[in-house]
Short mmCIF file of C-alpha atoms in Angstrom, two decimals:
data_model
loop_
_atom_site.label_atom_id
_atom_site.label_comp_id
_atom_site.label_asym_id
_atom_site.label_seq_id
_atom_site.Cartn_x
_atom_site.Cartn_y
_atom_site.Cartn_z
CA MET A 314 -26.12 7.68 -11.60
CA LYS A 315 -23.36 6.06 -13.46
CA THR A 316 -20.66 3.85 -11.40
CA PRO A 317 -17.87 5.88 -12.34
CA ALA A 318 -14.64 3.51 -13.65
CA SER A 319 -12.67 3.86 -10.70
CA GLU A 320 -15.42 2.05 -8.78
CA ASN A 321 -16.68 0.05 -11.14
CA PRO A 322 -14.64 -3.52 -10.60
CA ALA A 323 -16.17 -4.64 -14.08
CA ALA A 324 -14.55 -1.50 -16.03
CA LYS A 325 -12.14 -2.20 -18.39
CA VAL A 326 -8.95 -0.68 -17.59
CA PRO A 327 -5.29 -1.01 -18.51
CA PRO A 328 -2.97 -3.38 -16.75
CA LEU A 329 -0.21 -2.09 -14.59
CA PRO A 330 2.46 -1.57 -17.40
CA ALA A 331 5.50 -3.95 -17.75
CA GLY A 332 8.37 -3.36 -15.37
CA PHE A 333 5.94 -2.50 -12.42
CA ARG A 334 6.75 -4.57 -9.43
CA ILE A 335 4.30 -4.72 -6.61
CA GLU A 336 4.36 -5.08 -2.78
CA LEU A 337 1.71 -6.58 -0.53
CA ASP A 338 -0.02 -4.13 2.21
CA GLN A 339 0.99 -5.10 5.55
CA ASP A 340 -2.56 -6.05 6.34
CA THR A 341 -2.94 -8.51 3.22
CA LYS A 342 -3.50 -11.98 4.60
CA PRO A 343 -3.65 -15.04 2.26
CA LEU A 344 -6.40 -16.94 4.24
CA THR A 345 -5.78 -20.36 1.01
CA ASP A 346 -4.07 -20.23 -1.66
CA GLU A 347 -7.02 -18.97 -3.55
CA LEU A 348 -8.51 -16.53 -1.11
CA TRP A 349 -6.94 -13.38 0.51
CA PHE A 350 -7.73 -11.01 2.67
CA GLY A 351 -6.93 -7.16 2.88
CA GLY A 352 -7.51 -3.82 0.95
CA SER A 353 -9.30 -0.54 1.50
CA PRO A 354 -12.31 -0.92 2.45
CA ALA A 355 -11.66 -4.67 3.52
CA ARG A 356 -12.56 -7.64 1.41
CA VAL A 357 -11.94 -10.81 0.67
CA LEU A 358 -10.08 -11.31 -2.79
CA ARG A 359 -10.96 -14.86 -4.58
CA LEU A 360 -8.09 -15.91 -7.07
CA THR A 361 -8.63 -18.14 -9.98
CA ALA A 362 -5.99 -20.68 -11.16
CA ALA A 363 -4.67 -17.81 -13.82
CA GLY A 364 -4.46 -15.66 -11.41
CA ARG A 365 -2.56 -17.78 -9.10
CA ALA A 366 -0.19 -18.44 -11.79
CA ALA A 367 -0.15 -14.66 -12.45
CA TRP A 368 0.43 -14.13 -8.76
CA ARG A 369 3.78 -16.22 -8.89
CA GLU A 370 5.31 -14.30 -11.76
CA LEU A 371 4.57 -10.92 -9.55
CA GLU A 372 5.97 -12.67 -6.21
CA THR A 373 9.40 -13.30 -7.93
CA GLY A 374 9.69 -10.04 -10.51
CA PRO A 375 8.16 -7.41 -12.15
CA VAL A 376 5.12 -7.20 -14.41
CA VAL A 377 6.36 -9.23 -17.68
CA SER A 378 3.02 -10.77 -18.95
CA LYS A 379 -0.68 -9.07 -19.08
CA ALA A 380 -2.31 -11.42 -16.80
CA ALA A 381 0.39 -10.35 -14.35
CA GLY A 382 -0.22 -6.77 -15.01
CA VAL A 383 -4.23 -7.34 -14.75
CA LEU A 384 -3.66 -9.09 -11.45
CA ALA A 385 -1.28 -6.36 -10.61
CA ARG A 386 -3.74 -3.40 -11.31
CA ARG A 387 -6.32 -5.13 -9.48
CA LEU A 388 -4.25 -5.43 -6.21
CA THR A 389 -2.80 -2.24 -5.89
CA ASP A 390 -6.34 -0.75 -6.79
CA ALA A 391 -8.13 -2.64 -4.04
CA GLY A 392 -5.03 -1.38 -1.77
CA PHE A 393 -4.06 -5.16 -1.46
CA ALA A 394 -0.57 -4.12 -2.48
CA HIS A 395 1.27 -1.00 -3.77
CA PRO A 396 3.21 -0.34 -6.85
CA ILE A 397 6.97 0.26 -7.36
CA PRO A 398 7.74 1.66 -10.57
CA PRO A 399 10.81 0.85 -12.99
CA GLU A 400 14.02 2.71 -13.14
CA PRO A 401 13.24 5.92 -15.68
CA ALA A 402 14.89 6.13 -18.94
CA ARG A 403 14.77 9.88 -19.02
CA GLU A 404 14.54 12.89 -16.65
CA PRO A 405 11.11 13.43 -16.20
CA ASP A 406 9.68 16.69 -18.11
CA LEU A 407 8.51 18.65 -14.93
CA THR A 408 8.17 21.92 -13.57
CA VAL A 409 8.19 23.25 -9.73
CA VAL A 410 5.42 25.68 -8.98
CA ILE A 411 5.47 27.40 -5.76
CA PRO A 412 2.59 29.65 -4.54
CA ALA A 413 3.62 32.42 -2.28
CA HIS A 414 2.22 35.03 -0.64
CA ASN A 415 4.39 37.11 2.10
CA ARG A 416 6.56 34.68 4.13
CA ILE A 417 9.56 35.32 2.21
CA GLY A 418 12.06 33.63 4.84
CA LEU A 419 10.17 30.27 4.32
CA LEU A 420 10.24 30.81 0.22
CA GLU A 421 13.93 31.54 0.56
CA ARG A 422 14.73 28.26 2.50
CA CYS A 423 12.12 26.52 0.14
CA LEU A 424 14.08 27.68 -2.86
CA ALA A 425 17.55 27.00 -1.23
CA GLY A 426 16.02 23.41 -0.68
CA LEU A 427 15.65 22.40 -4.53
CA ASP A 428 17.93 20.53 -6.31
CA GLY A 429 17.93 22.85 -9.71
CA ARG A 430 17.12 19.87 -11.72
CA HIS A 431 13.82 21.25 -12.97
CA PRO A 432 12.50 24.99 -13.96
CA VAL A 433 10.58 26.55 -11.09
CA LEU A 434 7.90 28.96 -11.15
CA VAL A 435 6.96 31.32 -8.37
CA VAL A 436 3.45 32.91 -7.94
CA ASP A 437 3.32 35.84 -6.10
CA ASP A 438 0.26 35.65 -4.80
CA ASP A 439 -0.15 39.75 -4.29
CA SER A 440 2.68 39.87 -1.41
CA ASP A 441 2.44 43.15 0.43
CA ASP A 442 6.45 42.99 -0.15
CA ALA A 443 6.77 42.35 -4.13
CA ALA A 444 10.08 43.47 -4.42
CA ALA A 445 11.46 41.07 -2.03
CA VAL A 446 9.56 38.10 -3.59
CA ALA A 447 11.21 38.79 -6.88
CA ALA A 448 14.55 39.43 -5.34
CA VAL A 449 14.62 35.91 -3.72
CA ALA A 450 12.94 34.13 -7.00
CA ALA A 451 15.77 35.67 -9.10
CA LYS A 452 18.51 34.96 -6.29
CA HIS A 453 17.15 30.93 -7.18
CA GLY A 454 16.67 31.37 -11.03
CA ALA A 455 13.36 30.84 -10.46
CA LYS A 456 10.66 32.29 -13.02
CA LEU A 457 8.26 35.00 -11.36
CA VAL A 458 4.51 35.76 -12.17
CA ARG A 459 2.72 38.03 -9.96
CA ARG A 460 -1.00 38.07 -9.42
CA GLU A 461 -2.76 41.77 -8.76
CA SER A 462 -5.25 40.33 -6.32
CA ASN A 463 -5.02 37.41 -3.38
CA GLY A 464 -7.16 34.73 -4.46
CA GLY A 465 -5.53 31.93 -2.35
CA PRO A 466 -2.98 29.09 -2.95
CA GLY A 467 -5.50 27.55 -5.44
CA ALA A 468 -5.97 30.34 -7.43
CA ALA A 469 -2.29 30.81 -7.72
CA ARG A 470 -1.89 27.33 -8.92
CA THR A 471 -4.29 27.68 -11.24
CA THR A 472 -2.23 30.85 -12.45
CA ALA A 473 0.98 28.96 -12.88
CA LEU A 474 -0.73 26.39 -15.19
CA GLU A 475 -1.41 28.92 -17.61
CA HIS A 476 2.71 29.39 -17.58
CA VAL A 477 3.84 26.09 -17.42
CA ASP A 478 3.98 23.36 -20.39
CA THR A 479 6.04 20.38 -19.16
CA GLU A 480 3.86 16.87 -19.00
CA LEU A 481 4.32 17.29 -15.06
CA VAL A 482 4.04 19.75 -12.60
CA ALA A 483 5.15 19.56 -9.01
CA PHE A 484 3.40 21.78 -6.76
CA LEU A 485 5.10 22.92 -3.27
CA ASP A 486 4.10 25.31 -0.60
CA SER A 487 6.49 27.98 0.28
CA ASP A 488 6.40 26.86 3.68
CA CYS A 489 7.66 23.45 2.72
CA VAL A 490 11.47 22.32 2.99
CA PRO A 491 11.85 19.13 0.03
CA ALA A 492 14.48 16.31 0.23
CA ASP A 493 16.61 15.85 -2.39
CA GLY A 494 15.28 14.47 -5.52
CA TRP A 495 11.78 14.52 -3.99
CA ALA A 496 10.30 15.29 -7.20
CA ASP A 497 12.01 13.03 -9.75
CA ARG A 498 11.32 9.75 -7.22
CA LEU A 499 7.72 10.42 -7.41
CA ALA A 500 7.81 11.19 -10.99
CA ALA A 501 8.73 7.66 -11.75
CA HIS A 502 5.72 6.57 -10.97
CA PHE A 503 4.05 8.42 -13.66
CA ALA A 504 5.16 5.27 -16.26
CA ASP A 505 1.52 4.06 -15.36
CA PRO A 506 -0.81 5.98 -17.73
CA LEU A 507 -3.73 5.81 -15.25
CA LEU A 508 -1.84 7.92 -12.73
CA ALA A 509 -2.85 11.66 -12.24
CA ALA A 510 -1.01 12.70 -9.03
CA ILE A 511 1.09 11.41 -6.55
CA ALA A 512 2.08 12.74 -3.09
CA PRO A 513 4.69 12.39 -0.63
CA ARG A 514 4.52 12.32 3.32
CA VAL A 515 4.33 15.75 4.56
CA ARG A 516 6.32 15.76 7.81
CA ALA A 517 5.54 18.23 10.33
CA LEU A 518 8.57 20.99 11.12
CA ALA A 519 8.44 22.83 14.27
CA GLY A 520 10.02 23.70 17.06
CA ASP A 521 10.28 22.42 20.86
CA THR A 522 7.40 23.87 22.27
CA TRP A 523 4.58 21.91 23.80
CA ALA A 524 2.44 22.96 20.69
CA GLY A 525 5.33 21.99 18.21
CA ARG A 526 6.16 18.44 19.74
CA TYR A 527 2.69 17.88 19.62
CA THR A 528 2.15 18.99 15.88
CA ARG A 529 5.53 16.72 15.05
CA ALA A 530 3.73 13.70 16.59
CA ALA A 531 0.39 14.21 14.94
CA GLY A 532 0.62 16.82 11.87
CA SER A 533 -2.75 17.35 10.32
CA LEU A 534 -0.61 17.08 6.93
CA ASP A 535 1.24 13.81 7.90
CA LEU A 536 -0.78 11.22 6.69
CA GLY A 537 1.69 8.44 8.13
CA ASP A 538 4.13 5.87 6.85
CA ARG A 539 2.07 3.50 5.00
CA PRO A 540 1.69 3.65 1.06
CA ALA A 541 -1.91 3.63 -0.19
CA ARG A 542 -4.22 4.34 -3.46
CA VAL A 543 -6.07 7.62 -2.56
CA ALA A 544 -10.09 7.31 -2.73
CA PRO A 545 -12.91 8.56 -0.74
CA GLY A 546 -13.64 5.83 1.75
CA THR A 547 -10.72 4.52 1.93
CA ARG A 548 -8.10 4.64 4.59
CA THR A 549 -6.14 7.22 2.83
CA SER A 550 -9.27 9.60 1.32
CA TYR A 551 -7.18 12.43 0.12
CA VAL A 552 -3.78 13.96 -0.30
CA PRO A 553 -2.74 17.59 0.21
CA THR A 554 -1.42 19.89 -2.32
CA ALA A 555 1.52 21.03 -0.33
CA ALA A 556 3.41 18.92 -1.89
CA LEU A 557 1.91 17.03 -5.25
CA VAL A 558 3.28 15.90 -8.47
CA ALA A 559 0.61 15.61 -11.03
CA ARG A 560 -0.06 14.89 -14.59
CA ARG A 561 -0.98 18.53 -15.94
CA ALA A 562 -3.28 17.02 -18.90
CA ALA A 563 -5.34 15.08 -16.22
CA LEU A 564 -5.63 18.35 -14.28
CA THR A 565 -6.99 20.37 -17.05
CA ALA A 566 -9.18 17.68 -17.96
CA VAL A 567 -10.99 17.97 -14.79
CA ALA A 568 -11.02 22.19 -14.62
CA ILE A 569 -14.04 23.58 -13.57
CA ASP A 570 -14.81 26.77 -16.32
CA GLY A 571 -11.13 26.82 -16.72
CA ALA A 572 -9.87 26.52 -13.22
CA VAL A 573 -7.87 23.77 -12.04
CA PHE A 574 -8.59 24.64 -8.49
CA ASP A 575 -11.82 25.72 -7.48
CA PRO A 576 -11.49 29.54 -6.70
CA ARG A 577 -14.46 29.46 -4.39
CA LEU A 578 -12.37 27.18 -2.13
CA ARG A 579 -9.72 28.91 0.14
CA VAL A 580 -9.54 25.66 1.91
CA GLY A 581 -10.04 22.31 1.18
CA GLU A 582 -9.40 23.06 -2.43
CA ASP A 583 -6.75 20.04 -2.62
CA VAL A 584 -9.09 17.56 -1.14
CA ASP A 585 -11.97 18.75 -3.96
CA LEU A 586 -9.43 18.66 -7.16
CA VAL A 587 -8.42 14.92 -5.87
CA TRP A 588 -12.01 13.79 -5.50
CA ARG A 589 -12.73 15.26 -8.98
CA LEU A 590 -9.47 13.40 -10.51
CA HIS A 591 -10.72 10.18 -8.99
CA ARG A 592 -14.28 10.70 -9.79
CA ALA A 593 -12.77 10.82 -13.69
CA GLY A 594 -11.10 7.76 -13.51
CA HIS A 595 -7.76 8.53 -12.35
CA ARG A 596 -5.55 7.10 -9.84
CA ILE A 597 -3.60 9.08 -7.26
CA ARG A 598 -1.51 7.44 -4.64
CA TYR A 599 0.50 8.35 -1.72
CA ALA A 600 4.15 7.53 -1.02
CA PRO A 601 5.69 7.83 2.36
CA ASP A 602 8.51 6.67 1.11
CA VAL A 603 9.35 9.90 -0.44
CA HIS A 604 8.86 13.04 2.23
CA VAL A 605 9.06 16.84 2.58
CA ASP A 606 9.18 18.71 5.77
CA HIS A 607 6.40 21.30 6.20
CA HIS A 608 6.51 24.41 8.45
CA GLU A 609 4.00 24.17 11.30
CA PRO A 610 2.89 26.98 14.03
CA GLU A 611 4.39 26.66 17.48
CA THR A 612 1.80 28.49 19.20
CA TRP A 613 -1.14 26.96 20.63
CA ARG A 614 -3.47 30.02 19.00
CA GLY A 615 -1.57 29.46 15.20
CA LEU A 616 -2.17 25.59 15.92
CA LEU A 617 -5.55 25.58 17.03
CA GLY A 618 -6.64 28.38 14.47
CA ARG A 619 -5.23 26.66 11.63
CA ARG A 620 -7.03 23.17 12.76
CA ALA A 621 -10.34 25.63 12.76
CA ARG A 622 -9.92 26.76 9.44
CA TYR A 623 -9.18 23.44 8.29
CA GLY A 624 -12.54 22.59 9.26
CA THR A 625 -14.27 25.11 7.66
CA SER A 626 -13.95 23.03 4.45
CA ALA A 627 -15.84 20.15 5.43
CA ALA A 628 -19.41 21.69 4.97
CA PRO A 629 -18.54 23.56 1.13
CA LEU A 630 -16.72 19.93 0.04
CA ALA A 631 -19.66 18.01 1.39
CA ARG A 632 -21.80 19.90 -0.86
CA ARG A 633 -19.32 19.19 -4.02
CA HIS A 634 -19.39 15.76 -2.91
CA PRO A 635 -21.88 14.29 -0.83
CA ASP A 636 -21.04 10.72 -1.09
CA ALA A 637 -17.57 11.16 -0.04
CA LEU A 638 -17.24 12.84 3.03
CA ALA A 639 -18.81 11.09 6.35
CA PRO A 640 -17.31 11.95 9.65
CA LEU A 641 -17.94 8.50 11.02
CA ALA A 642 -19.07 5.14 9.34
CA LEU A 643 -20.90 2.97 11.67
CA HIS A 644 -21.56 -0.68 11.37
CA PRO A 645 -24.24 -2.03 12.96
CA TRP A 646 -23.54 -4.84 15.18
CA PRO A 647 -20.32 -3.04 16.73
CA THR A 648 -22.18 0.01 17.27
CA LEU A 649 -24.69 -1.54 19.21
CA THR A 650 -22.23 -3.49 20.91
CA VAL A 651 -20.44 0.00 21.97
CA GLY A 652 -23.85 1.61 22.84
CA ALA A 653 -24.53 -1.46 25.27
CA LEU A 654 -21.11 -1.27 26.69
CA LEU A 655 -21.44 2.75 27.23
CA ALA A 656 -25.01 2.36 29.17
CA ARG A 657 -23.47 -0.60 31.08
CA ARG A 658 -25.63 -3.38 29.47
CA PRO A 659 -23.31 -5.76 29.63
CA LEU A 660 -25.78 -9.14 28.51
CA LEU A 661 -27.49 -6.57 25.90
CA ALA A 662 -23.44 -5.93 25.12
CA ALA A 663 -22.78 -9.75 24.74
CA ALA A 664 -25.57 -10.65 22.69
CA ALA A 665 -24.89 -8.23 20.21
CA PHE A 666 -21.36 -9.21 19.87
CA GLY A 667 -22.25 -12.48 19.70
CA GLY A 668 -24.89 -11.49 16.64
CA SER A 669 -21.61 -9.76 15.12
CA VAL A 670 -19.97 -12.80 14.93
CA ALA A 671 -22.67 -15.05 13.76
CA SER A 672 -23.25 -12.79 10.93
CA MET A 673 -19.89 -12.80 10.12
CA THR A 674 -19.51 -16.34 10.05
CA ARG A 675 -22.76 -16.74 8.13
CA LEU A 676 -21.36 -14.44 5.28
CA LEU A 677 -18.20 -16.40 5.35
CA ARG A 678 -19.63 -19.78 5.30
CA ARG A 679 -21.93 -18.89 2.32
CA ASP A 680 -18.89 -17.88 0.43
CA ASP A 681 -16.65 -20.69 1.32
CA ILE A 682 -14.10 -18.58 3.27
CA PRO A 683 -12.79 -19.84 6.33
CA THR A 684 -13.77 -18.57 9.51
CA SER A 685 -10.71 -18.89 11.99
CA GLY A 686 -10.42 -15.19 13.40
CA VAL A 687 -13.69 -13.99 13.20
CA VAL A 688 -13.78 -13.32 16.73
CA ARG A 689 -10.89 -11.11 17.17
CA ALA A 690 -11.69 -9.25 13.96
CA MET A 691 -15.33 -8.13 15.48
CA ALA A 692 -13.48 -7.09 18.54
CA THR A 693 -11.28 -4.98 16.59
CA ALA A 694 -14.55 -3.55 14.78
CA VAL A 695 -15.97 -2.85 18.21
CA GLU A 696 -12.66 -1.34 19.23
CA GLN A 697 -12.50 0.74 16.20
CA THR A 698 -16.15 2.02 16.39
CA TRP A 699 -15.49 2.89 20.25
CA LEU A 700 -12.28 5.25 19.04
CA GLY A 701 -14.53 6.59 16.00
CA CYS A 702 -17.09 7.86 18.36
CA GLY A 703 -15.01 9.00 20.88
CA ARG A 704 -13.30 11.02 18.30
CA TYR A 705 -16.78 11.80 16.78
CA GLY A 706 -18.13 13.20 20.21
CA THR A 707 -15.25 15.23 21.00
CA GLN A 708 -15.10 16.98 17.69
CA PHE A 709 -18.73 17.82 17.67
CA ALA A 710 -19.87 17.35 21.17
CA ALA A 711 -16.86 17.99 23.73
CA PRO A 712 -18.93 20.73 25.46
CA LEU A 713 -21.85 18.30 26.51
CA LEU A 714 -19.74 15.38 27.10
CA ALA A 715 -17.82 17.81 29.54
CA ALA A 716 -21.32 18.83 31.07
CA LEU A 717 -22.51 15.22 31.46
CA MET A 718 -19.33 14.49 33.28
CA VAL A 719 -19.58 17.07 35.94
CA PRO A 720 -20.25 15.52 39.24
CA GLY A 721 -23.82 15.86 40.35
CA GLY A 722 -26.00 15.30 43.43
CA ARG A 723 -26.38 11.51 43.11
CA ARG A 724 -23.50 9.04 42.17
CA ARG A 725 -22.98 8.77 38.32
CA TRP A 726 -19.58 6.96 38.16
CA GLY A 727 -20.65 4.77 35.88
CA ARG A 728 -21.66 6.95 33.26
CA ARG A 729 -18.81 9.34 33.62
CA ALA A 730 -16.54 6.86 33.17
CA ALA A 731 -18.32 5.74 30.23
CA LEU A 732 -17.98 9.45 28.89
CA ALA A 733 -14.53 9.86 30.03
CA SER A 734 -13.32 6.64 27.89
CA LEU A 735 -15.19 8.02 24.56
CA LEU A 736 -13.26 11.49 25.59
CA LEU A 737 -9.79 10.28 26.38
CA GLY A 738 -9.59 6.94 24.92
CA PRO A 739 -8.43 8.16 21.22
CA PRO A 740 -5.63 9.96 22.20
CA VAL A 741 -4.73 7.69 24.78
CA SER A 742 -4.39 4.99 22.46
CA ALA A 743 -2.94 6.97 19.72
CA TRP A 744 -0.24 7.94 22.51
CA VAL A 745 0.30 4.25 23.08
CA LYS A 746 0.69 3.89 19.51
CA ARG A 747 3.06 6.76 18.44
CA ARG A 748 5.05 7.38 21.72
CA PRO A 749 5.63 10.74 20.93
CA ALA A 750 8.12 13.10 22.65
CA LEU A 751 5.28 14.26 24.72
CA ASP A 752 3.84 12.87 27.85
CA PRO A 753 0.67 11.32 27.76
CA VAL A 754 -1.22 13.70 29.78
CA ARG A 755 -0.01 16.53 27.83
CA TYR A 756 -0.20 14.66 24.23
CA THR A 757 -4.24 14.14 25.53
CA ALA A 758 -4.99 17.60 26.42
CA ALA A 759 -3.44 18.38 23.07
CA ALA A 760 -5.45 15.91 20.89
CA VAL A 761 -8.65 16.94 22.33
CA ALA A 762 -7.99 20.48 22.20
CA ASP A 763 -7.01 19.69 18.59
CA ASP A 764 -10.18 17.88 17.97
CA VAL A 765 -12.40 20.23 19.35
CA ALA A 766 -10.77 23.11 17.41
CA TYR A 767 -11.12 21.26 13.84
CA GLY A 768 -15.18 20.89 15.10
CA ALA A 769 -15.89 24.12 15.79
CA GLY A 770 -14.53 25.17 12.32
CA VAL A 771 -16.92 22.00 11.03
CA TRP A 772 -19.90 23.54 12.69
CA ALA A 773 -19.05 27.14 11.77
CA GLY A 774 -18.57 25.95 7.92
CA CYS A 775 -22.32 24.00 8.34
CA LEU A 776 -23.92 27.33 9.84
CA ILE A 777 -22.61 29.40 6.88
CA HIS A 778 -23.17 26.86 4.20
CA ARG A 779 -26.80 25.21 5.75
CA THR A 780 -25.80 21.99 5.55
CA THR A 781 -25.50 19.01 8.36
CA THR A 782 -23.88 16.73 5.77
CA PRO A 783 -20.26 16.94 7.41
CA ILE A 784 -21.79 15.71 10.91
CA ARG A 785 -23.93 12.93 10.20
CA PRO A 786 -22.64 9.62 10.28
CA ALA A 787 -23.03 6.82 7.59
CA VAL A 788 -24.46 3.46 8.22
CA VAL A 789 -22.55 0.48 6.57
CA ARG A 790 -24.61 -2.38 6.30
CA ARG A 791 -22.15 -4.31 4.51
CA PRO A 792 -19.25 -5.12 6.52
CA LEU A 793 -16.80 -7.17 4.16
CA ARG A 794 -16.90 -6.79 0.82
CA VAL A 795 -16.33 -10.99 -1.07
CA ASP A 796 -15.50 -11.12 -4.29
CA PRO A 797 -17.93 -13.33 -6.25
CA LYS A 798 -16.58 -16.98 -7.31
CA GLY A 799 -14.74 -17.27 -10.74
CA GLN A 800 -13.33 -13.66 -10.63
CA ARG A 801 -9.54 -13.02 -10.30
#
C-alpha cells in the first residue's frame, strides 16, 4: 500500500503561503536550539542551521521566505504549531448550507443567527410539514430545495452541493446557533491551498437540568479549546460537520459514485468524509477560536440515546478505514506497569516502570537527545494508559467490572479497589480538570452512563456488521518518533 502524501515526510508539499503566521502549540518544548519536543503523535524534531534561521523569521513575523514557509508547513503538519491566516483581501465566495428535517423552531433560530453576508440554501429532507419549512426559509431569504425522501443529513448535504457553485461551502446543522462572522473567520484559512476543510468549536447548548449541565461540560461534539491539525491517530482525529467550512472542489474530488457523503451512513458520515479528505492528501483543521452553539438533549433518555447512535457508527467506519479507528492505544511498557499495579504486584510494576525509563533513555541517547524529564514523561504515560484502560473498560465491559466489584464471601478489597479505579478514575480525573457546574458525584455517574451508552452502540454496530475492529486495542511499539539527523 502506498503511503499517502499526508503521512509521508518525504513527499513534496507546497510551503505555507506568505503572510501566514504560526503560534506554537502549548505542548511544544525546545530541548536545545536544535531539538524540539511536541507534536501529535509526540516526536522530537531536529532543526538544521537553515531551519533555525527560518524559525527566527517565523518567531518575529509572518512567512516571507520559501524556507520559512517550508518550516511552517512542517511544524503545522506535525502539530508543533498552528497557522494564523493573513487578513483576506476580499469576502469569501461562500454558500451556507443547512440540512433540515422538522425542528421548525430550531431552524428559525439558526437562520436568524446568520449575518446575511452570504447566500443560504436550506435542504428540506422530507419534513412532515414542508410548508412550515418553506415559510421559515422564505422569511429569512434562503433558497429552498426539497428532497422527496428522507436520507439523513449527509444525503441532504450532497443534494445541496448539486445547487452550489461557490468556491467554499459552509455546512451548518439546523440545531446550531452560529456566532457572528463564524464562516468568514474560518474562510480566511483557505489562503492555504492544501486546506480542504476547517471546523469551529461546537459548544453544547442545553438547559439547567442534570443532563443539560453535564452535556455543557462534556458535549460529545465539543473537541475542546486547543487548535489542531485533524488526522487519524492524532489528538484530534476528526471534526463533525454540524459546522464546517470546506472547499467545494476538494469535496467533489473525494466523492463516491457522485456522493460526497456516503449515503449508506446515517451516523458517522462526517468522520468518513474527513478521513477520505485526509487520505487524499488534503489538510483539515480545527479552529476553536471560532465557535457555534449546538442544541443538545436535556433529558437522559435523549442524551444517552444520541450517544448510543453515535456508537453505532464505529463498525461501518472501521470497515471503511480499518487503520484509522482504534479505541485504545497500548504502549508495552506503560501497559505492563498498569497491569502490575492493578494486579497488586508492586515489584513487577517497579521493574516495568524501570524498563520503560531505561528503554526511553536508550532511545534518546542513541539520537543525542537530552534525557532530562524522562521519568516524569513515563509517569505521565502510565497515568494516560490507566485512564485509557479505564475508559475502555467502562465503554465495553462495564457490566463485567461492576459484577467483579460486588463483595463476595472472602475479602477482595484490593481487587475491588483496582476495578473501581478503572471505572471511576477517568470521570473523576475529568471533573478535577474541568471543574464543571456539577458536583463530582453526579458528574461521575453521568460520565459512566455516557460511556456505557456509547459502548452499547458500538457493540450493536459490531454485531450488525460482523466485525470486532472497533473494540480491538492497538499496540504501539514505537513510543516516540525521532526525526533523523539532517532533516529540517
